[in-house]
PDB file of C-alpha atoms in Angstrom:
ATOM      1  CA  MET A   3      -0.793   0.337  10.105  1.00 64.00           C
ATOM      2  CA  HIS A   4       1.091  -2.731  11.375  1.00 72.00           C
ATOM      3  CA  ILE A   5      -0.927  -5.208  13.429  1.00 82.00           C
ATOM      4  CA  VAL A   6       1.240  -6.940  16.039  1.00 77.00           C
ATOM      5  CA  ASP A   7       1.591 -10.658  16.698  1.00 79.00           C
ATOM      6  CA  GLY A   8      -0.953 -12.008  19.150  1.00 80.00           C
ATOM      7  CA  ALA A   9      -3.740  -9.609  18.225  1.00 79.00           C
ATOM      8  CA  LEU A  10      -5.500 -11.660  15.559  1.00 87.00           C
ATOM      9  CA  SER A  11      -7.333 -14.991  15.635  1.00 89.00           C
ATOM     10  CA  SER A  12      -5.939 -18.062  13.875  1.00 92.00           C
ATOM     11  CA  PRO A  13      -8.583 -18.095  11.087  1.00 93.00           C
ATOM     12  CA  VAL A  14      -7.778 -14.456  10.238  1.00 93.00           C
ATOM     13  CA  LEU A  15      -4.023 -15.182  10.232  1.00 94.00           C
ATOM     14  CA  ILE A  16      -4.402 -18.259   8.020  1.00 95.00           C
ATOM     15  CA  THR A  17      -6.747 -16.528   5.564  1.00 95.00           C
ATOM     16  CA  GLY A  18      -4.423 -13.533   5.325  1.00 95.00           C
ATOM     17  CA  ALA A  19      -1.389 -15.741   4.730  1.00 96.00           C
ATOM     18  CA  VAL A  20      -3.092 -17.785   2.003  1.00 97.00           C
ATOM     19  CA  LEU A  21      -4.388 -14.721   0.163  1.00 97.00           C
ATOM     20  CA  THR A  22      -0.978 -13.052   0.393  1.00 97.00           C
ATOM     21  CA  VAL A  23       0.729 -16.114  -1.104  1.00 97.00           C
ATOM     22  CA  ILE A  24      -1.735 -15.948  -4.007  1.00 97.00           C
ATOM     23  CA  GLY A  25      -1.112 -12.211  -4.425  1.00 97.00           C
ATOM     24  CA  VAL A  26       2.669 -12.637  -4.386  1.00 97.00           C
ATOM     25  CA  PHE A  27       2.427 -15.459  -6.926  1.00 97.00           C
ATOM     26  CA  ILE A  28       0.373 -13.287  -9.292  1.00 97.00           C
ATOM     27  CA  GLY A  29       2.716 -10.364  -8.730  1.00 95.00           C
ATOM     28  CA  LEU A  30       5.823 -12.389  -9.555  1.00 94.00           C
ATOM     29  CA  LYS A  31       4.183 -13.739 -12.729  1.00 94.00           C
ATOM     30  CA  LYS A  32       3.261 -10.237 -13.868  1.00 91.00           C
ATOM     31  CA  MET A  33       6.564  -8.616 -12.942  1.00 89.00           C
ATOM     32  CA  ASP A  34       8.641  -7.091 -15.725  1.00 85.00           C
ATOM     33  CA  TYR A  35      12.127  -7.875 -14.441  1.00 82.00           C
ATOM     34  CA  ASP A  36      13.551  -4.984 -16.443  1.00 80.00           C
ATOM     35  CA  HIS A  37      11.717  -2.791 -13.923  1.00 79.00           C
ATOM     36  CA  LEU A  38      13.312  -4.365 -10.830  1.00 86.00           C
ATOM     37  CA  PRO A  39      15.146  -1.109  -9.971  1.00 85.00           C
ATOM     38  CA  LEU A  40      11.824   0.751  -9.938  1.00 83.00           C
ATOM     39  CA  VAL A  41      10.273  -1.966  -7.764  1.00 89.00           C
ATOM     40  CA  GLY A  42      13.196  -1.688  -5.349  1.00 89.00           C
ATOM     41  CA  VAL A  43      12.951   2.086  -5.172  1.00 88.00           C
ATOM     42  CA  LEU A  44       9.205   2.003  -4.480  1.00 87.00           C
ATOM     43  CA  ALA A  45       9.618  -0.695  -1.828  1.00 88.00           C
ATOM     44  CA  SER A  46      12.199   1.580  -0.210  1.00 88.00           C
ATOM     45  CA  VAL A  47       9.721   4.476  -0.354  1.00 86.00           C
ATOM     46  CA  PHE A  48       7.263   2.400   1.651  1.00 86.00           C
ATOM     47  CA  PHE A  49      10.013   1.261   4.034  1.00 83.00           C
ATOM     48  CA  ILE A  50      11.104   4.835   4.752  1.00 84.00           C
ATOM     49  CA  ALA A  51       7.602   6.331   4.776  1.00 81.00           C
ATOM     50  CA  SER A  52       6.670   4.026   7.651  1.00 78.00           C
ATOM     51  CA  TYR A  53       9.098   5.977   9.828  1.00 75.00           C
ATOM     52  CA  ILE A  54       7.348   9.300   9.242  1.00 74.00           C
ATOM     53  CA  HIS A  55       4.945   9.414  12.174  1.00 65.00           C
ATOM     54  CA  LEU A  56       2.295  12.004  12.927  1.00 67.00           C
ATOM     55  CA  PRO A  57       1.402  12.469  16.610  1.00 61.00           C
ATOM     56  CA  LEU A  58      -2.233  11.715  17.413  1.00 54.00           C
ATOM     57  CA  GLY A  59      -3.141  12.130  21.071  1.00 50.00           C
ATOM     58  CA  PHE A  60      -1.130   9.615  23.079  1.00 42.00           C
ATOM     59  CA  SER A  61      -0.302   7.611  19.958  1.00 47.00           C
ATOM     60  CA  SER A  62       0.784   8.267  16.373  1.00 55.00           C
ATOM     61  CA  VAL A  63       0.069   7.193  12.797  1.00 73.00           C
ATOM     62  CA  HIS A  64       2.532   6.840   9.942  1.00 80.00           C
ATOM     63  CA  LEU A  65       2.673   7.240   6.185  1.00 85.00           C
ATOM     64  CA  ILE A  66       2.200   4.153   4.010  1.00 89.00           C
ATOM     65  CA  MET A  67       2.318   5.242   0.339  1.00 92.00           C
ATOM     66  CA  ASN A  68       0.648   2.042  -0.874  1.00 93.00           C
ATOM     67  CA  GLY A  69      -1.585   4.024  -3.216  1.00 94.00           C
ATOM     68  CA  LEU A  70       1.418   5.294  -5.157  1.00 93.00           C
ATOM     69  CA  LEU A  71       2.920   1.799  -5.208  1.00 94.00           C
ATOM     70  CA  GLY A  72      -0.325   0.404  -6.542  1.00 94.00           C
ATOM     71  CA  ILE A  73      -0.583   3.046  -9.261  1.00 93.00           C
ATOM     72  CA  LEU A  74       2.928   2.262 -10.522  1.00 92.00           C
ATOM     73  CA  LEU A  75       3.263  -1.453  -9.770  1.00 93.00           C
ATOM     74  CA  GLY A  76      -0.182  -3.058  -9.809  1.00 93.00           C
ATOM     75  CA  TRP A  77       0.038  -6.683  -8.635  1.00 95.00           C
ATOM     76  CA  VAL A  78       3.809  -6.358  -8.256  1.00 95.00           C
ATOM     77  CA  ALA A  79       3.032  -4.356  -5.103  1.00 94.00           C
ATOM     78  CA  PHE A  80       2.442  -7.699  -3.348  1.00 96.00           C
ATOM     79  CA  PRO A  81       6.014  -9.063  -3.533  1.00 95.00           C
ATOM     80  CA  ALA A  82       7.492  -5.568  -3.129  1.00 94.00           C
ATOM     81  CA  LEU A  83       5.540  -4.871   0.052  1.00 94.00           C
ATOM     82  CA  LEU A  84       6.081  -8.382   1.411  1.00 95.00           C
ATOM     83  CA  VAL A  85       9.852  -7.914   1.241  1.00 93.00           C
ATOM     84  CA  ALA A  86       9.671  -4.438   2.797  1.00 92.00           C
ATOM     85  CA  LEU A  87       7.427  -5.635   5.632  1.00 92.00           C
ATOM     86  CA  LEU A  88       9.617  -8.693   6.259  1.00 93.00           C
ATOM     87  CA  LEU A  89      12.689  -6.477   6.579  1.00 90.00           C
ATOM     88  CA  GLN A  90      10.832  -4.243   9.020  1.00 87.00           C
ATOM     89  CA  VAL A  91       9.965  -7.295  11.125  1.00 89.00           C
ATOM     90  CA  ILE A  92      13.535  -8.606  11.105  1.00 89.00           C
ATOM     91  CA  PHE A  93      15.385  -5.368  11.774  1.00 85.00           C
ATOM     92  CA  PHE A  94      12.910  -3.310  13.795  1.00 78.00           C
ATOM     93  CA  GLY A  95      10.260  -5.665  15.119  1.00 78.00           C
ATOM     94  CA  PHE A  96       7.367  -3.925  13.371  1.00 76.00           C
ATOM     95  CA  GLY A  97       4.313  -6.197  13.309  1.00 77.00           C
ATOM     96  CA  GLY A  98       5.539  -9.766  13.519  1.00 84.00           C
ATOM     97  CA  LEU A  99       6.186 -12.902  11.495  1.00 91.00           C
ATOM     98  CA  LEU A 100       2.878 -14.587  12.327  1.00 92.00           C
ATOM     99  CA  VAL A 101       0.876 -11.566  11.213  1.00 93.00           C
ATOM    100  CA  LEU A 102       3.068 -10.833   8.190  1.00 94.00           C
ATOM    101  CA  GLY A 103       0.535 -12.313   5.775  1.00 94.00           C
ATOM    102  CA  VAL A 104      -2.355 -10.213   7.092  1.00 94.00           C
ATOM    103  CA  ASN A 105      -0.260  -7.035   7.209  1.00 93.00           C
ATOM    104  CA  THR A 106       0.883  -7.598   3.634  1.00 95.00           C
ATOM    105  CA  LEU A 107      -2.661  -8.295   2.454  1.00 96.00           C
ATOM    106  CA  ASN A 108      -4.072  -5.226   4.212  1.00 94.00           C
ATOM    107  CA  ILE A 109      -1.531  -2.951   2.525  1.00 94.00           C
ATOM    108  CA  ALA A 110      -0.979  -4.638  -0.851  1.00 96.00           C
ATOM    109  CA  LEU A 111      -4.573  -5.513  -1.807  1.00 97.00           C
ATOM    110  CA  PRO A 112      -5.709  -1.854  -1.562  1.00 97.00           C
ATOM    111  CA  ALA A 113      -2.733  -0.977  -3.782  1.00 96.00           C
ATOM    112  CA  VAL A 114      -3.966  -3.421  -6.439  1.00 97.00           C
ATOM    113  CA  ILE A 115      -7.548  -2.143  -6.131  1.00 97.00           C
ATOM    114  CA  ILE A 116      -6.320   1.424  -6.629  1.00 97.00           C
ATOM    115  CA  TYR A 117      -4.334   0.311  -9.679  1.00 96.00           C
ATOM    116  CA  TYR A 118      -7.526  -0.816 -11.397  1.00 96.00           C
ATOM    117  CA  LEU A 119      -9.724   2.027 -10.145  1.00 96.00           C
ATOM    118  CA  CYS A 120      -7.273   4.704 -11.317  1.00 95.00           C
ATOM    119  CA  TYR A 121      -5.901   2.900 -14.370  1.00 93.00           C
ATOM    120  CA  LYS A 122      -7.477   5.103 -17.054  1.00 93.00           C
ATOM    121  CA  GLY A 123      -7.293   8.348 -15.114  1.00 94.00           C
ATOM    122  CA  ILE A 124      -3.576   7.986 -14.397  1.00 93.00           C
ATOM    123  CA  ARG A 125      -2.929   7.513 -18.115  1.00 92.00           C
ATOM    124  CA  HIS A 126      -4.780  10.676 -19.149  1.00 92.00           C
ATOM    125  CA  GLU A 127      -2.817  12.867 -21.559  1.00 90.00           C
ATOM    126  CA  SER A 128      -3.089  15.811 -19.143  1.00 93.00           C
ATOM    127  CA  ALA A 129      -0.557  15.686 -16.301  1.00 93.00           C
ATOM    128  CA  LYS A 130      -2.950  17.620 -14.053  1.00 95.00           C
ATOM    129  CA  VAL A 131      -5.812  15.196 -14.633  1.00 96.00           C
ATOM    130  CA  ALA A 132      -3.477  12.243 -14.056  1.00 95.00           C
ATOM    131  CA  ALA A 133      -2.222  13.878 -10.858  1.00 96.00           C
ATOM    132  CA  ILE A 134      -5.777  14.320  -9.577  1.00 97.00           C
ATOM    133  CA  TRP A 135      -6.313  10.612 -10.076  1.00 97.00           C
ATOM    134  CA  GLY A 136      -3.022  10.076  -8.273  1.00 96.00           C
ATOM    135  CA  ALA A 137      -4.380  12.033  -5.312  1.00 97.00           C
ATOM    136  CA  ILE A 138      -7.573   9.971  -5.384  1.00 97.00           C
ATOM    137  CA  GLY A 139      -5.477   6.805  -5.439  1.00 96.00           C
ATOM    138  CA  GLY A 140      -3.212   7.929  -2.604  1.00 95.00           C
ATOM    139  CA  ALA A 141      -6.098   8.888  -0.334  1.00 96.00           C
ATOM    140  CA  GLY A 142      -8.290   5.984  -1.440  1.00 96.00           C
ATOM    141  CA  ALA A 143      -5.651   3.400  -0.593  1.00 96.00           C
ATOM    142  CA  ILE A 144      -5.515   4.666   2.997  1.00 94.00           C
ATOM    143  CA  ILE A 145      -9.296   4.418   3.301  1.00 94.00           C
ATOM    144  CA  ILE A 146      -9.337   0.836   1.999  1.00 95.00           C
ATOM    145  CA  THR A 147      -6.333  -0.175   4.120  1.00 93.00           C
ATOM    146  CA  SER A 148      -7.908   1.315   7.246  1.00 92.00           C
ATOM    147  CA  LEU A 149     -11.138  -0.571   6.595  1.00 91.00           C
ATOM    148  CA  MET A 150      -9.263  -3.836   6.045  1.00 93.00           C
ATOM    149  CA  VAL A 151      -7.249  -3.399   9.247  1.00 90.00           C
ATOM    150  CA  ALA A 152     -10.440  -2.600  11.141  1.00 89.00           C
ATOM    151  CA  PHE A 153     -12.133  -5.661   9.639  1.00 89.00           C
ATOM    152  CA  SER A 154      -9.167  -7.882  10.592  1.00 90.00           C
ATOM    153  CA  LEU A 155      -9.352  -6.663  14.187  1.00 87.00           C
ATOM    154  CA  ALA A 156     -13.143  -6.909  14.430  1.00 89.00           C
ATOM    155  CA  LEU A 157     -13.088 -10.505  13.168  1.00 87.00           C
ATOM    156  CA  SER A 158     -10.594 -11.457  15.883  1.00 83.00           C
ATOM    157  CA  GLY A 159     -12.842 -10.766  18.871  1.00 76.00           C
ATOM    158  CA  GLU A 160     -15.144  -8.294  20.579  1.00 75.00           C
ATOM    159  CA  SER A 161     -12.234  -6.906  22.597  1.00 69.00           C
ATOM    160  CA  PHE A 162     -10.830  -5.375  19.386  1.00 72.00           C
ATOM    161  CA  VAL A 163     -14.065  -3.787  18.136  1.00 78.00           C
ATOM    162  CA  LEU A 164     -13.351  -0.441  19.816  1.00 77.00           C
ATOM    163  CA  ALA A 165      -9.853  -0.346  18.320  1.00 74.00           C
ATOM    164  CA  ALA A 166     -11.288  -1.304  14.933  1.00 75.00           C
ATOM    165  CA  LYS A 167     -13.718   1.637  15.022  1.00 83.00           C
ATOM    166  CA  ALA A 168     -10.846   4.059  15.691  1.00 81.00           C
ATOM    167  CA  VAL A 169      -8.626   2.970  12.788  1.00 82.00           C
ATOM    168  CA  LEU A 170     -10.254   4.980   9.985  1.00 82.00           C
ATOM    169  CA  PRO A 171     -10.756   8.279  11.871  1.00 86.00           C
ATOM    170  CA  ALA A 172      -7.162   8.071  13.144  1.00 81.00           C
ATOM    171  CA  HIS A 173      -5.840   7.881   9.591  1.00 86.00           C
ATOM    172  CA  ILE A 174      -7.732  10.834   8.111  1.00 90.00           C
ATOM    173  CA  PRO A 175      -4.606  13.066   8.407  1.00 88.00           C
ATOM    174  CA  ILE A 176      -2.563  10.386   6.611  1.00 90.00           C
ATOM    175  CA  MET A 177      -5.232  10.135   3.913  1.00 93.00           C
ATOM    176  CA  ILE A 178      -4.969  13.875   3.224  1.00 94.00           C
ATOM    177  CA  ILE A 179      -1.150  13.944   3.230  1.00 92.00           C
ATOM    178  CA  GLU A 180      -0.817  10.924   0.973  1.00 93.00           C
ATOM    179  CA  GLY A 181      -3.344  12.424  -1.416  1.00 95.00           C
ATOM    180  CA  PHE A 182      -1.151  15.516  -1.804  1.00 95.00           C
ATOM    181  CA  VAL A 183       2.088  13.503  -2.020  1.00 94.00           C
ATOM    182  CA  SER A 184       0.655  11.158  -4.644  1.00 95.00           C
ATOM    183  CA  TYR A 185      -0.661  14.139  -6.630  1.00 96.00           C
ATOM    184  CA  ALA A 186       2.818  15.662  -6.731  1.00 95.00           C
ATOM    185  CA  ALA A 187       4.527  12.344  -7.499  1.00 93.00           C
ATOM    186  CA  VAL A 188       2.212  11.445 -10.381  1.00 95.00           C
ATOM    187  CA  TYR A 189       2.441  14.953 -11.829  1.00 95.00           C
ATOM    188  CA  LEU A 190       6.249  14.795 -11.730  1.00 94.00           C
ATOM    189  CA  ILE A 191       6.427  11.283 -13.190  1.00 91.00           C
ATOM    190  CA  HIS A 192       3.868  12.122 -15.893  1.00 92.00           C
ATOM    191  CA  THR A 193       5.980  15.128 -16.879  1.00 91.00           C
ATOM    192  CA  VAL A 194       9.498  13.697 -16.595  1.00 90.00           C
ATOM    193  CA  LYS A 195       9.231   9.910 -16.998  1.00 85.00           C
ATOM    194  CA  PRO A 196       5.766   9.127 -18.410  1.00 85.00           C
ATOM    195  CA  GLU A 197       6.777   5.613 -19.495  1.00 81.00           C
ATOM    196  CA  PHE A 198       6.694   4.558 -15.830  1.00 79.00           C
ATOM    197  CA  ILE A 199       2.953   5.142 -15.969  1.00 80.00           C
ATOM    198  CA  THR A 200       1.961   4.555 -19.577  1.00 65.00           C
ATOM    199  CA  LYS A 201       3.768   1.228 -20.048  1.00 61.00           C
ATOM    200  CA  ASP A 202       1.423  -1.519 -18.897  1.00 54.00           C
ATOM    201  CA  ALA A 203       3.746  -4.121 -17.428  1.00 49.00           C
ATOM    202  CA  HIS A 204       1.955  -5.084 -14.262  1.00 53.00           C
TER     203      HIS A 204
END
């Protein structure tokens, strides 16, 4: 779900960068620094998940896991994902520095939205009910991210409209997989380490 440098217009790049700075600022203010290890682990989950590609015709799509990050981190997903995306740019050339703000916004903002949408459901006393909300969050984050990526491309010129229309359908397999993965992860966390979910520190 990385957009590469040179694909987006200047207004889109500037808007994305400004909104990401705001998101990171809020995330750092809300961060419980006792939970830094958890933040690091979840950022690593995103980092590694991006390497799991599913073939799709002559291209491929990859896992993102921003729904799970949003469920567990809330606004802290912004700084966590910014660092992970920056490392991917530096070491592997994914995306680019100029588009870093937009890429972060497109992945982190859906995570925050999912945090609020699933807040009560994730904290349900039943692990199964919480896990269902986890699945909704995992799949929902992919839908929102796909729409934001498509919107970013469409705003940057008519030449990207066709690519923008293909983003959401291309990520339907990812949406399904991440729904199942998030279901399992939330069920496990709810059963073994419920304080990661029930403690509101985001």
